[in-house]
Amino acid sequence: MPPAISATATGPLSITFRAILLIILLALALRTYEWVAHDYRMPWTPLSLAAPIGPFTTRKIDALADDTPFCHALLEEAAIGYSPLPPVSAGPQCGYDNGVTLTRDRPQAIAYSPAAKTSCPMAVSLVLWENQIVNAAAALHLGTTVEQIITYGSYSCRRIGGGQTGNYSEHATANAIDIAAFRLADGRTVSVAGHWNANDERSRFLKEVRDGACSLFATTLSPDYNEAHEDHLHLDQAPRGGSQYCR
Ligand SMILES: [Zn+2]
């Protein structure tokens, strides 16, 4: 039988120890709950244009096709200026009913030439791409900012490859855009056609915005894919449940 003094010394110590352990465990549980419930990398947290791009961002953008009010709310929150477009109906394969144009009437917004008219999920993707990839790549490689993105357009009722047969392109539902060049604040223009193989800061910038697009868009095609893409980056949000194709 242990001496009585041991019981009186370990009793209070044990209670203090248990209380500290309980507090630590509660704090850990709270932190884990916060992380699991709210972290942008989780599949169930709502998409935010202020959060970094995570492993489920493309899947969340995909889901915006069925939630136009939330899609509009994201563009509203981004405060870059947008307006909904009237629906376009052009047969079973072409048209859209969730189009927007990024009006870009706020000072911090990059302008598109011609004005980008895309599906709402594509517009959300473009805002994310600019804010989190294009601007950072321009600062890193070119030491300036992008003022304007020159495109070959978005909506076009056509099949993949432009032929008479085969599946319709994502362009047929305004769910794609072709990026040709970037006009910079210092007056330079960096184009896919002119600088993809320049082997300098301009080609490094172009490849970084392509690589970044691959983490965000369902499909990213560049001059590395084929000759049809030697003068532009094709970006689309084909509804594939979050899977990505990048070339
Ligand atoms: Zn395209």
PDB file of C-alpha atoms and ligand atoms in Angstrom:
ATOM      1  CA  MET A   1       0.000   0.000   0.000  1.00  0.00           C
ATOM      2  CA  PRO A   2       1.564   3.395  -0.991  1.00  0.00           C
ATOM      3  CA  PRO A   3       2.182   6.006   1.666  1.00  0.00           C
ATOM      4  CA  ALA A   4      -0.686   8.499   2.226  1.00  0.00           C
ATOM      5  CA  ILE A   5       1.528  11.451   1.183  1.00  0.00           C
ATOM      6  CA  SER A   6       1.705  10.178  -2.447  1.00  0.00           C
ATOM      7  CA  ALA A   7      -2.068  10.289  -2.826  1.00  0.00           C
ATOM      8  CA  THR A   8      -2.323  13.928  -1.654  1.00  0.00           C
ATOM      9  CA  ALA A   9       0.593  15.059  -3.930  1.00  0.00           C
ATOM     10  CA  THR A  10      -0.453  13.349  -7.191  1.00  0.00           C
ATOM     11  CA  GLY A  11      -4.176  14.148  -6.836  1.00  0.00           C
ATOM     12  CA  PRO A  12      -4.014  17.939  -7.491  1.00  0.00           C
ATOM     13  CA  LEU A  13      -1.174  17.502 -10.031  1.00  0.00           C
ATOM     14  CA  SER A  14      -3.188  14.980 -11.923  1.00  0.00           C
ATOM     15  CA  ILE A  15      -6.220  17.307 -12.023  1.00  0.00           C
ATOM     16  CA  THR A  16      -4.106  20.211 -13.331  1.00  0.00           C
ATOM     17  CA  PHE A  17      -2.484  17.983 -15.915  1.00  0.00           C
ATOM     18  CA  ARG A  18      -5.852  16.664 -17.062  1.00  0.00           C
ATOM     19  CA  ALA A  19      -7.281  20.186 -17.295  1.00  0.00           C
ATOM     20  CA  ILE A  20      -4.343  21.360 -19.459  1.00  0.00           C
ATOM     21  CA  LEU A  21      -4.637  18.289 -21.652  1.00  0.00           C
ATOM     22  CA  LEU A  22      -8.365  18.912 -22.061  1.00  0.00           C
ATOM     23  CA  ILE A  23      -7.778  22.565 -23.044  1.00  0.00           C
ATOM     24  CA  ILE A  24      -5.116  21.512 -25.586  1.00  0.00           C
ATOM     25  CA  LEU A  25      -7.416  18.859 -27.040  1.00  0.00           C
ATOM     26  CA  LEU A  26     -10.341  21.311 -27.246  1.00  0.00           C
ATOM     27  CA  ALA A  27      -8.129  23.897 -28.957  1.00  0.00           C
ATOM     28  CA  LEU A  28      -6.896  21.276 -31.431  1.00  0.00           C
ATOM     29  CA  ALA A  29     -10.456  20.103 -32.100  1.00  0.00           C
ATOM     30  CA  LEU A  30     -11.600  23.696 -32.683  1.00  0.00           C
ATOM     31  CA  ARG A  31      -8.703  24.362 -35.045  1.00  0.00           C
ATOM     32  CA  THR A  32      -9.359  21.158 -36.944  1.00  0.00           C
ATOM     33  CA  TYR A  33     -13.065  22.023 -37.188  1.00  0.00           C
ATOM     34  CA  GLU A  34     -12.223  25.524 -38.468  1.00  0.00           C
ATOM     35  CA  TRP A  35      -9.865  24.054 -41.037  1.00  0.00           C
ATOM     36  CA  VAL A  36     -12.201  21.297 -42.206  1.00  0.00           C
ATOM     37  CA  ALA A  37     -15.255  23.563 -42.296  1.00  0.00           C
ATOM     38  CA  HIS A  38     -13.791  26.689 -43.862  1.00  0.00           C
ATOM     39  CA  ASP A  39     -10.493  26.018 -45.646  1.00  0.00           C
ATOM     40  CA  TYR A  40     -10.557  26.926 -49.352  1.00  0.00           C
ATOM     41  CA  ARG A  41      -8.934  23.565 -50.222  1.00  0.00           C
ATOM     42  CA  MET A  42     -11.960  21.600 -49.004  1.00  0.00           C
ATOM     43  CA  PRO A  43     -14.518  20.434 -51.582  1.00  0.00           C
ATOM     44  CA  TRP A  44     -17.494  21.790 -49.593  1.00  0.00           C
ATOM     45  CA  THR A  45     -16.336  25.364 -48.945  1.00  0.00           C
ATOM     46  CA  PRO A  46     -18.027  27.846 -51.289  1.00  0.00           C
ATOM     47  CA  LEU A  47     -15.905  29.285 -54.089  1.00  0.00           C
ATOM     48  CA  SER A  48     -14.349  32.649 -53.248  1.00  0.00           C
ATOM     49  CA  LEU A  49     -12.499  34.853 -55.729  1.00  0.00           C
ATOM     50  CA  ALA A  50     -10.367  36.137 -52.850  1.00  0.00           C
ATOM     51  CA  ALA A  51      -9.079  32.656 -51.941  1.00  0.00           C
ATOM     52  CA  PRO A  52      -6.118  30.961 -53.649  1.00  0.00           C
ATOM     53  CA  ILE A  53      -6.770  28.318 -56.316  1.00  0.00           C
ATOM     54  CA  GLY A  54      -7.250  24.938 -54.626  1.00  0.00           C
ATOM     55  CA  PRO A  55      -7.620  21.313 -55.737  1.00  0.00           C
ATOM     56  CA  PHE A  56     -11.426  21.654 -56.065  1.00  0.00           C
ATOM     57  CA  THR A  57     -11.597  25.137 -57.605  1.00  0.00           C
ATOM     58  CA  THR A  58     -12.296  23.825 -61.128  1.00  0.00           C
ATOM     59  CA  ARG A  59     -15.061  21.539 -59.800  1.00  0.00           C
ATOM     60  CA  LYS A  60     -16.612  24.475 -57.934  1.00  0.00           C
ATOM     61  CA  ILE A  61     -16.511  26.619 -61.087  1.00  0.00           C
ATOM     62  CA  ASP A  62     -18.139  23.721 -62.955  1.00  0.00           C
ATOM     63  CA  ALA A  63     -21.017  23.796 -60.436  1.00  0.00           C
ATOM     64  CA  LEU A  64     -21.613  27.515 -61.127  1.00  0.00           C
ATOM     65  CA  ALA A  65     -23.278  26.498 -64.402  1.00  0.00           C
ATOM     66  CA  ASP A  66     -26.274  25.429 -62.263  1.00  0.00           C
ATOM     67  CA  ASP A  67     -26.181  28.425 -59.921  1.00  0.00           C
ATOM     68  CA  THR A  68     -26.190  31.658 -61.914  1.00  0.00           C
ATOM     69  CA  PRO A  69     -27.262  33.836 -58.917  1.00  0.00           C
ATOM     70  CA  PHE A  70     -24.162  32.710 -56.968  1.00  0.00           C
ATOM     71  CA  CYS A  71     -22.022  33.182 -60.080  1.00  0.00           C
ATOM     72  CA  HIS A  72     -23.280  36.768 -60.408  1.00  0.00           C
ATOM     73  CA  ALA A  73     -22.711  37.320 -56.671  1.00  0.00           C
ATOM     74  CA  LEU A  74     -19.045  36.312 -57.090  1.00  0.00           C
ATOM     75  CA  LEU A  75     -18.561  38.814 -59.919  1.00  0.00           C
ATOM     76  CA  GLU A  76     -20.365  41.470 -57.867  1.00  0.00           C
ATOM     77  CA  GLU A  77     -18.032  40.805 -54.928  1.00  0.00           C
ATOM     78  CA  ALA A  78     -14.980  40.972 -57.194  1.00  0.00           C
ATOM     79  CA  ALA A  79     -16.045  44.545 -58.047  1.00  0.00           C
ATOM     80  CA  ILE A  80     -14.550  44.573 -61.527  1.00  0.00           C
ATOM     81  CA  GLY A  81     -17.737  45.537 -63.334  1.00  0.00           C
ATOM     82  CA  TYR A  82     -19.937  43.122 -65.273  1.00  0.00           C
ATOM     83  CA  SER A  83     -23.355  42.967 -66.832  1.00  0.00           C
ATOM     84  CA  PRO A  84     -25.548  39.977 -67.752  1.00  0.00           C
ATOM     85  CA  LEU A  85     -26.109  39.391 -71.463  1.00  0.00           C
ATOM     86  CA  PRO A  86     -29.454  38.504 -73.044  1.00  0.00           C
ATOM     87  CA  PRO A  87     -29.780  34.770 -73.811  1.00  0.00           C
ATOM     88  CA  VAL A  88     -28.637  33.578 -77.243  1.00  0.00           C
ATOM     89  CA  SER A  89     -30.401  30.608 -78.815  1.00  0.00           C
ATOM     90  CA  ALA A  90     -28.935  29.091 -81.977  1.00  0.00           C
ATOM     91  CA  GLY A  91     -30.110  25.510 -82.235  1.00  0.00           C
ATOM     92  CA  PRO A  92     -29.551  22.551 -79.950  1.00  0.00           C
ATOM     93  CA  GLN A  93     -25.735  22.823 -79.877  1.00  0.00           C
ATOM     94  CA  CYS A  94     -25.172  26.574 -79.774  1.00  0.00           C
ATOM     95  CA  GLY A  95     -26.104  29.532 -77.598  1.00  0.00           C
ATOM     96  CA  TYR A  96     -26.116  30.377 -73.913  1.00  0.00           C
ATOM     97  CA  ASP A  97     -28.428  31.703 -71.227  1.00  0.00           C
ATOM     98  CA  ASN A  98     -25.880  32.626 -68.552  1.00  0.00           C
ATOM     99  CA  GLY A  99     -23.665  35.040 -70.507  1.00  0.00           C
ATOM    100  CA  VAL A 100     -22.004  38.088 -69.011  1.00  0.00           C
ATOM    101  CA  THR A 101     -19.687  40.759 -70.293  1.00  0.00           C
ATOM    102  CA  LEU A 102     -16.890  41.992 -68.096  1.00  0.00           C
ATOM    103  CA  THR A 103     -17.380  45.743 -68.435  1.00  0.00           C
ATOM    104  CA  ARG A 104     -14.107  46.470 -66.633  1.00  0.00           C
ATOM    105  CA  ASP A 105     -15.166  49.937 -65.610  1.00  0.00           C
ATOM    106  CA  ARG A 106     -13.195  49.853 -62.355  1.00  0.00           C
ATOM    107  CA  PRO A 107      -9.623  51.189 -62.197  1.00  0.00           C
ATOM    108  CA  GLN A 108      -7.931  47.943 -61.084  1.00  0.00           C
ATOM    109  CA  ALA A 109      -9.536  45.798 -63.789  1.00  0.00           C
ATOM    110  CA  ILE A 110      -7.739  44.470 -66.860  1.00  0.00           C
ATOM    111  CA  ALA A 111      -9.645  45.349 -70.047  1.00  0.00           C
ATOM    112  CA  TYR A 112     -10.381  42.844 -72.827  1.00  0.00           C
ATOM    113  CA  SER A 113     -10.170  43.648 -76.499  1.00  0.00           C
ATOM    114  CA  PRO A 114     -12.689  42.922 -77.867  1.00  0.00           C
ATOM    115  CA  ALA A 115     -14.900  42.999 -74.737  1.00  0.00           C
ATOM    116  CA  ALA A 116     -15.062  39.501 -73.240  1.00  0.00           C
ATOM    117  CA  LYS A 117     -18.561  38.040 -73.596  1.00  0.00           C
ATOM    118  CA  THR A 118     -18.543  34.613 -71.973  1.00  0.00           C
ATOM    119  CA  SER A 119     -20.606  32.281 -69.819  1.00  0.00           C
ATOM    120  CA  CYS A 120     -20.651  33.391 -66.192  1.00  0.00           C
ATOM    121  CA  PRO A 121     -18.421  30.479 -65.033  1.00  0.00           C
ATOM    122  CA  MET A 122     -15.838  31.459 -67.672  1.00  0.00           C
ATOM    123  CA  ALA A 123     -15.943  35.080 -66.520  1.00  0.00           C
ATOM    124  CA  VAL A 124     -15.347  33.961 -62.923  1.00  0.00           C
ATOM    125  CA  SER A 125     -12.438  31.811 -64.137  1.00  0.00           C
ATOM    126  CA  LEU A 126     -10.909  34.742 -66.029  1.00  0.00           C
ATOM    127  CA  VAL A 127     -11.094  36.988 -62.957  1.00  0.00           C
ATOM    128  CA  LEU A 128      -9.352  34.305 -60.873  1.00  0.00           C
ATOM    129  CA  TRP A 129      -6.737  33.759 -63.579  1.00  0.00           C
ATOM    130  CA  GLU A 130      -5.945  37.482 -63.829  1.00  0.00           C
ATOM    131  CA  ASN A 131      -5.893  38.142 -60.090  1.00  0.00           C
ATOM    132  CA  GLN A 132      -3.892  35.135 -59.031  1.00  0.00           C
ATOM    133  CA  ILE A 133      -1.765  34.186 -62.025  1.00  0.00           C
ATOM    134  CA  VAL A 134      -1.483  36.833 -64.782  1.00  0.00           C
ATOM    135  CA  ASN A 135      -0.743  39.795 -62.508  1.00  0.00           C
ATOM    136  CA  ALA A 136       1.831  37.863 -60.471  1.00  0.00           C
ATOM    137  CA  ALA A 137       3.542  36.505 -63.604  1.00  0.00           C
ATOM    138  CA  ALA A 138       3.701  39.997 -65.148  1.00  0.00           C
ATOM    139  CA  ALA A 139       5.254  41.423 -61.981  1.00  0.00           C
ATOM    140  CA  LEU A 140       7.762  38.567 -61.700  1.00  0.00           C
ATOM    141  CA  HIS A 141       8.900  38.221 -65.320  1.00  0.00           C
ATOM    142  CA  LEU A 142       8.124  41.589 -66.910  1.00  0.00           C
ATOM    143  CA  GLY A 143       8.294  44.022 -63.987  1.00  0.00           C
ATOM    144  CA  THR A 144       5.030  45.670 -64.959  1.00  0.00           C
ATOM    145  CA  THR A 145       1.270  45.144 -65.030  1.00  0.00           C
ATOM    146  CA  VAL A 146      -1.120  43.956 -67.734  1.00  0.00           C
ATOM    147  CA  GLU A 147      -3.537  46.635 -68.931  1.00  0.00           C
ATOM    148  CA  GLN A 148      -5.315  44.769 -71.684  1.00  0.00           C
ATOM    149  CA  ILE A 149      -5.816  41.187 -72.844  1.00  0.00           C
ATOM    150  CA  ILE A 150      -6.314  40.803 -76.589  1.00  0.00           C
ATOM    151  CA  THR A 151      -8.488  37.850 -77.574  1.00  0.00           C
ATOM    152  CA  TYR A 152      -9.707  36.059 -80.672  1.00  0.00           C
ATOM    153  CA  GLY A 153     -13.141  35.953 -79.074  1.00  0.00           C
ATOM    154  CA  SER A 154     -15.319  33.659 -77.039  1.00  0.00           C
ATOM    155  CA  TYR A 155     -18.764  32.724 -78.411  1.00  0.00           C
ATOM    156  CA  SER A 156     -18.759  31.057 -81.816  1.00  0.00           C
ATOM    157  CA  CYS A 157     -21.164  28.381 -83.037  1.00  0.00           C
ATOM    158  CA  ARG A 158     -18.602  25.906 -84.351  1.00  0.00           C
ATOM    159  CA  ARG A 159     -17.294  22.394 -83.956  1.00  0.00           C
ATOM    160  CA  ILE A 160     -13.901  21.467 -82.481  1.00  0.00           C
ATOM    161  CA  GLY A 161     -11.330  22.086 -85.207  1.00  0.00           C
ATOM    162  CA  GLY A 162     -13.820  24.147 -87.220  1.00  0.00           C
ATOM    163  CA  GLY A 163     -14.901  21.255 -89.503  1.00  0.00           C
ATOM    164  CA  GLN A 164     -18.314  19.954 -90.550  1.00  0.00           C
ATOM    165  CA  THR A 165     -18.300  16.917 -88.252  1.00  0.00           C
ATOM    166  CA  GLY A 166     -17.417  16.096 -84.677  1.00  0.00           C
ATOM    167  CA  ASN A 167     -18.384  17.526 -81.309  1.00  0.00           C
ATOM    168  CA  TYR A 168     -19.205  21.169 -80.867  1.00  0.00           C
ATOM    169  CA  SER A 169     -16.550  23.352 -79.258  1.00  0.00           C
ATOM    170  CA  GLU A 170     -17.008  24.959 -75.844  1.00  0.00           C
ATOM    171  CA  HIS A 171     -16.949  28.201 -77.874  1.00  0.00           C
ATOM    172  CA  ALA A 172     -20.452  27.224 -79.064  1.00  0.00           C
ATOM    173  CA  THR A 173     -21.762  27.882 -75.542  1.00  0.00           C
ATOM    174  CA  ALA A 174     -19.492  30.875 -74.727  1.00  0.00           C
ATOM    175  CA  ASN A 175     -17.659  28.596 -72.332  1.00  0.00           C
ATOM    176  CA  ALA A 176     -14.242  29.207 -73.909  1.00  0.00           C
ATOM    177  CA  ILE A 177     -11.971  32.087 -74.875  1.00  0.00           C
ATOM    178  CA  ASP A 178      -8.902  32.394 -77.099  1.00  0.00           C
ATOM    179  CA  ILE A 179      -6.137  34.585 -75.655  1.00  0.00           C
ATOM    180  CA  ALA A 180      -3.830  36.133 -78.260  1.00  0.00           C
ATOM    181  CA  ALA A 181      -1.742  38.766 -76.476  1.00  0.00           C
ATOM    182  CA  PHE A 182      -1.191  40.946 -73.412  1.00  0.00           C
ATOM    183  CA  ARG A 183      -0.750  44.721 -73.642  1.00  0.00           C
ATOM    184  CA  LEU A 184       1.454  45.922 -70.784  1.00  0.00           C
ATOM    185  CA  ALA A 185       1.435  49.152 -68.772  1.00  0.00           C
ATOM    186  CA  ASP A 186       4.945  49.964 -70.058  1.00  0.00           C
ATOM    187  CA  GLY A 187       3.714  49.994 -73.659  1.00  0.00           C
ATOM    188  CA  ARG A 188       4.982  46.559 -74.738  1.00  0.00           C
ATOM    189  CA  THR A 189       2.731  43.847 -76.159  1.00  0.00           C
ATOM    190  CA  VAL A 190       3.526  40.187 -75.493  1.00  0.00           C
ATOM    191  CA  SER A 191       1.840  37.869 -77.971  1.00  0.00           C
ATOM    192  CA  VAL A 192       1.562  34.092 -78.151  1.00  0.00           C
ATOM    193  CA  ALA A 193       2.367  34.196 -81.875  1.00  0.00           C
ATOM    194  CA  GLY A 194       5.405  36.426 -81.474  1.00  0.00           C
ATOM    195  CA  HIS A 195       6.987  35.445 -78.175  1.00  0.00           C
ATOM    196  CA  TRP A 196       6.109  31.845 -77.219  1.00  0.00           C
ATOM    197  CA  ASN A 197       9.533  30.694 -78.381  1.00  0.00           C
ATOM    198  CA  ALA A 198      11.413  33.927 -77.671  1.00  0.00           C
ATOM    199  CA  ASN A 199      13.367  32.230 -74.872  1.00  0.00           C
ATOM    200  CA  ASP A 200      13.335  35.400 -72.778  1.00  0.00           C
ATOM    201  CA  GLU A 201      11.207  37.014 -70.068  1.00  0.00           C
ATOM    202  CA  ARG A 202       8.267  37.255 -72.489  1.00  0.00           C
ATOM    203  CA  SER A 203       8.176  33.513 -73.193  1.00  0.00           C
ATOM    204  CA  ARG A 204       8.636  32.780 -69.483  1.00  0.00           C
ATOM    205  CA  PHE A 205       5.636  35.017 -68.755  1.00  0.00           C
ATOM    206  CA  LEU A 206       3.510  33.277 -71.413  1.00  0.00           C
ATOM    207  CA  LYS A 207       4.413  29.807 -70.164  1.00  0.00           C
ATOM    208  CA  GLU A 208       3.667  30.764 -66.585  1.00  0.00           C
ATOM    209  CA  VAL A 209       0.199  32.101 -67.439  1.00  0.00           C
ATOM    210  CA  ARG A 210      -0.396  28.881 -69.435  1.00  0.00           C
ATOM    211  CA  ASP A 211       0.771  26.679 -66.534  1.00  0.00           C
ATOM    212  CA  GLY A 212      -1.366  28.677 -64.111  1.00  0.00           C
ATOM    213  CA  ALA A 213      -4.386  28.321 -66.386  1.00  0.00           C
ATOM    214  CA  CYS A 214      -3.898  24.545 -66.241  1.00  0.00           C
ATOM    215  CA  SER A 215      -4.617  24.637 -62.494  1.00  0.00           C
ATOM    216  CA  LEU A 216      -7.875  26.497 -63.057  1.00  0.00           C
ATOM    217  CA  PHE A 217      -9.518  25.731 -66.402  1.00  0.00           C
ATOM    218  CA  ALA A 218     -10.932  22.391 -67.522  1.00  0.00           C
ATOM    219  CA  THR A 219      -9.020  22.727 -70.800  1.00  0.00           C
ATOM    220  CA  THR A 220      -5.873  24.733 -71.532  1.00  0.00           C
ATOM    221  CA  LEU A 221      -4.331  24.436 -75.017  1.00  0.00           C
ATOM    222  CA  SER A 222      -1.197  26.306 -76.105  1.00  0.00           C
ATOM    223  CA  PRO A 223       1.311  26.220 -78.991  1.00  0.00           C
ATOM    224  CA  ASP A 224       2.743  23.103 -77.282  1.00  0.00           C
ATOM    225  CA  TYR A 225      -0.470  21.270 -78.291  1.00  0.00           C
ATOM    226  CA  ASN A 226      -0.697  21.729 -82.079  1.00  0.00           C
ATOM    227  CA  GLU A 227      -0.340  24.172 -84.956  1.00  0.00           C
ATOM    228  CA  ALA A 228      -3.951  25.299 -84.620  1.00  0.00           C
ATOM    229  CA  HIS A 229      -2.960  26.869 -81.293  1.00  0.00           C
ATOM    230  CA  GLU A 230       0.367  28.431 -82.279  1.00  0.00           C
ATOM    231  CA  ASP A 231      -1.027  31.954 -82.000  1.00  0.00           C
ATOM    232  CA  HIS A 232      -3.303  31.710 -78.949  1.00  0.00           C
ATOM    233  CA  LEU A 233      -4.125  30.020 -75.655  1.00  0.00           C
ATOM    234  CA  HIS A 234      -7.497  28.264 -75.728  1.00  0.00           C
ATOM    235  CA  LEU A 235      -9.072  28.256 -72.257  1.00  0.00           C
ATOM    236  CA  ASP A 236     -12.408  26.594 -71.522  1.00  0.00           C
ATOM    237  CA  GLN A 237     -14.518  25.239 -68.686  1.00  0.00           C
ATOM    238  CA  ALA A 238     -15.873  22.084 -70.321  1.00  0.00           C
ATOM    239  CA  PRO A 239     -18.192  20.425 -67.780  1.00  0.00           C
ATOM    240  CA  ARG A 240     -16.085  17.405 -66.847  1.00  0.00           C
ATOM    241  CA  GLY A 241     -16.670  17.418 -63.099  1.00  0.00           C
ATOM    242  CA  GLY A 242     -13.326  19.034 -62.307  1.00  0.00           C
ATOM    243  CA  SER A 243     -10.974  16.930 -64.438  1.00  0.00           C
ATOM    244  CA  GLN A 244      -8.413  18.953 -66.377  1.00  0.00           C
ATOM    245  CA  TYR A 245      -6.687  18.694 -69.726  1.00  0.00           C
ATOM    246  CA  CYS A 246      -3.537  20.754 -70.169  1.00  0.00           C
ATOM    247  CA  ARG A 247      -1.227  20.927 -73.155  1.00  0.00           C
TER     248      ARG A 247
HETATM  249 ZN    ZN B   1     -10.553  28.254 -78.566  1.00  0.00          ZN
END
